[in-house]
C-alpha positions as CSV (number, residue, x, y, z in Angstrom):
1,I,145.8,221.1,145.1
2,K,145.1,223.8,142.5
3,T,148.1,224.9,140.6
4,F,148.8,228.4,139.5
5,E,148.3,227.2,135.9
6,N,144.9,225.7,136.6
7,A,143.8,228.9,138.4
8,V,144.8,231.0,135.3
9,R,142.9,228.6,133.1
10,D,139.8,228.9,135.3
11,I,140.0,232.7,135.2
12,E,140.5,232.6,131.4
13,G,137.5,230.3,131.0
14,N,135.3,232.6,133.1
15,I,136.4,235.6,131.1
16,D,135.8,233.8,127.8
17,Y,132.3,232.6,129.0
18,Y,131.2,236.0,130.2
19,S,132.5,237.9,127.3
20,S,131.2,235.5,124.7
21,N,127.9,234.4,126.2
22,L,126.7,237.1,128.5
23,L,128.0,240.2,126.6
24,L,125.3,242.8,126.4
25,G,124.0,243.0,122.8
26,R,126.0,239.8,121.8
27,M,123.5,238.7,119.2
28,K,123.7,242.1,117.5
29,F,127.4,241.6,117.1
30,V,126.9,238.0,115.8
31,E,124.3,239.3,113.3
32,L,126.5,242.2,112.2
33,N,129.4,239.7,111.6
34,A,127.2,237.4,109.6
35,S,125.9,240.4,107.5
36,F,129.5,241.6,106.8
37,N,130.6,238.1,105.8
38,K,127.6,237.8,103.4
39,L,128.3,241.3,102.0
40,V,131.9,240.5,101.1
41,G,131.1,237.0,99.8
42,M,132.9,235.1,102.5
43,N,132.1,231.4,102.2
44,I,134.1,230.1,105.1
45,V,133.1,231.5,108.5
46,S,136.2,232.9,110.2
47,G,137.0,231.7,113.8
48,T,135.3,228.3,113.2
49,D,136.4,224.8,112.4
50,S,136.0,225.4,108.6
51,V,132.2,226.2,108.6
52,V,131.2,226.6,105.0
53,V,128.2,228.7,103.8
54,M,126.7,226.8,100.9
55,R,125.2,228.5,97.9
56,N,121.7,227.7,99.2
57,G,122.4,229.4,102.5
58,Y,122.8,226.2,104.5
59,L,125.9,225.8,106.7
60,T,128.2,222.7,106.6
61,F,131.7,221.8,107.5
62,E,134.6,221.4,105.1
63,A,135.9,217.8,104.9
64,H,139.2,216.4,103.7
65,P,139.7,213.2,101.8
66,I,140.6,210.3,104.1
67,S,141.7,206.7,103.8
68,T,138.8,204.4,104.6
69,E,140.9,201.3,104.7
70,Y,141.0,200.9,108.5
71,A,137.3,201.5,108.8
72,E,136.6,199.0,106.0
73,E,138.8,196.3,107.7
74,S,137.5,197.0,111.2
75,T,133.9,196.9,110.0
76,A,134.4,193.7,108.0
77,Y,136.1,192.1,111.0
78,F,133.2,193.0,113.3
79,S,130.7,191.8,110.7
80,D,132.4,188.5,110.4
81,W,132.7,188.1,114.2
82,L,129.0,188.7,114.6
83,S,128.2,186.3,111.8
84,E,130.1,183.5,113.6
85,K,127.8,184.1,116.5
86,N,124.7,184.1,114.3
87,I,124.1,187.8,114.9
88,N,122.9,189.9,111.9
89,F,124.9,193.0,111.1
90,L,124.1,195.9,108.8
91,Y,126.3,199.0,108.2
92,V,124.2,202.1,107.6
93,Q,125.8,205.0,105.6
94,C,124.1,208.1,106.8
95,P,123.6,211.0,104.4
96,S,125.8,214.1,104.9
97,K,124.6,217.6,104.4
98,E,126.0,217.7,100.9
99,N,123.6,216.3,98.3
100,P,125.7,214.1,96.0
101,T,123.5,215.0,93.0
102,D,123.1,218.8,93.7
103,N,126.4,220.4,94.7
104,Q,125.7,223.6,96.6
105,L,129.3,224.0,97.9
106,P,131.0,227.3,96.9
107,H,133.6,227.3,94.2
108,G,136.9,225.8,95.4
109,I,135.4,223.7,98.2
110,E,135.3,219.9,97.4
111,D,132.6,217.5,98.5
112,N,134.8,215.0,100.3
113,Y,132.1,213.8,102.6
114,N,130.5,211.9,99.7
115,L,133.8,210.9,98.3
116,N,134.8,209.4,101.6
117,A,131.4,207.6,102.0
118,D,131.6,206.3,98.4
119,N,135.1,204.9,99.1
120,L,133.9,203.3,102.4
121,I,130.8,201.8,100.8
122,N,132.8,200.4,97.8
123,G,135.3,198.8,100.2
124,L,132.6,197.2,102.3
125,A,130.9,195.9,99.2
126,E,134.2,194.3,98.1
127,K,134.5,192.7,101.6
128,N,130.8,191.4,101.4
129,V,129.7,193.5,104.4
130,P,125.9,194.0,104.4
131,H,125.2,197.7,104.1
132,I,122.6,200.3,103.1
133,D,123.4,203.7,101.7
134,L,120.7,206.1,103.0
135,R,122.0,208.9,100.7
136,K,120.3,207.2,97.8
137,N,117.0,206.8,99.7
138,L,117.0,210.4,100.9
139,S,117.4,211.7,97.3
140,A,114.7,209.3,96.1
141,D,112.2,209.9,99.0
142,F,112.4,213.7,99.3
143,E,112.2,216.4,96.6
144,N,114.2,218.8,98.7
145,Y,117.3,217.0,100.1
146,Y,118.5,219.9,102.1
147,S,115.2,220.5,103.9
148,R,115.9,217.2,105.8
149,F,118.8,219.0,107.7
150,F,118.9,222.0,110.0
151,K,120.0,225.0,108.1
152,T,122.7,226.1,110.6
153,D,124.5,222.8,111.3
154,H,125.0,219.3,109.9
155,H,122.4,217.5,112.0
156,W,119.2,216.0,110.6
157,I,115.8,217.5,111.6
158,P,113.9,215.1,113.9
159,E,111.6,213.9,111.1
160,T,114.6,212.7,109.1
161,G,115.7,210.5,112.0
162,V,112.2,209.0,112.1
163,W,112.3,208.5,108.3
164,A,115.8,206.8,108.6
165,A,114.6,204.4,111.3
166,G,111.7,203.4,109.0
167,V,114.1,202.7,106.1
């Protein structure tokens, strides 16, 4: 049985979908908004989950420092459990969009992705968990670190995934 509240949510969802995805000339509004943000020097895109425009034009997300203690303990426990069963384990630290040796974040935005990853890797090393840090490999293997990511989001380009599998 559909409640009144569910019916209202369905209507709101339809209105939102049609007004945001099927609006005539929608892309012109998106482009106009992007041009305005660039003109006024806005580095965090409004209406998003803290999307940050880096100095090189790439987009990323703002991250906050976190405690890695639970992840360290859980990963170490899993590694030990697999070892008891004679199963090899390797933790792979994937690179984030932020190059640890070439900070392109705007003034006032901290690179907490790499800070969090450093803390996790250090904790795993203390617990003797086998690991590899692909951030170092990416910096060493490619002259342009950022070119290994899509410009508009945090994902790797497909070739970067193939490279990572080879490493």
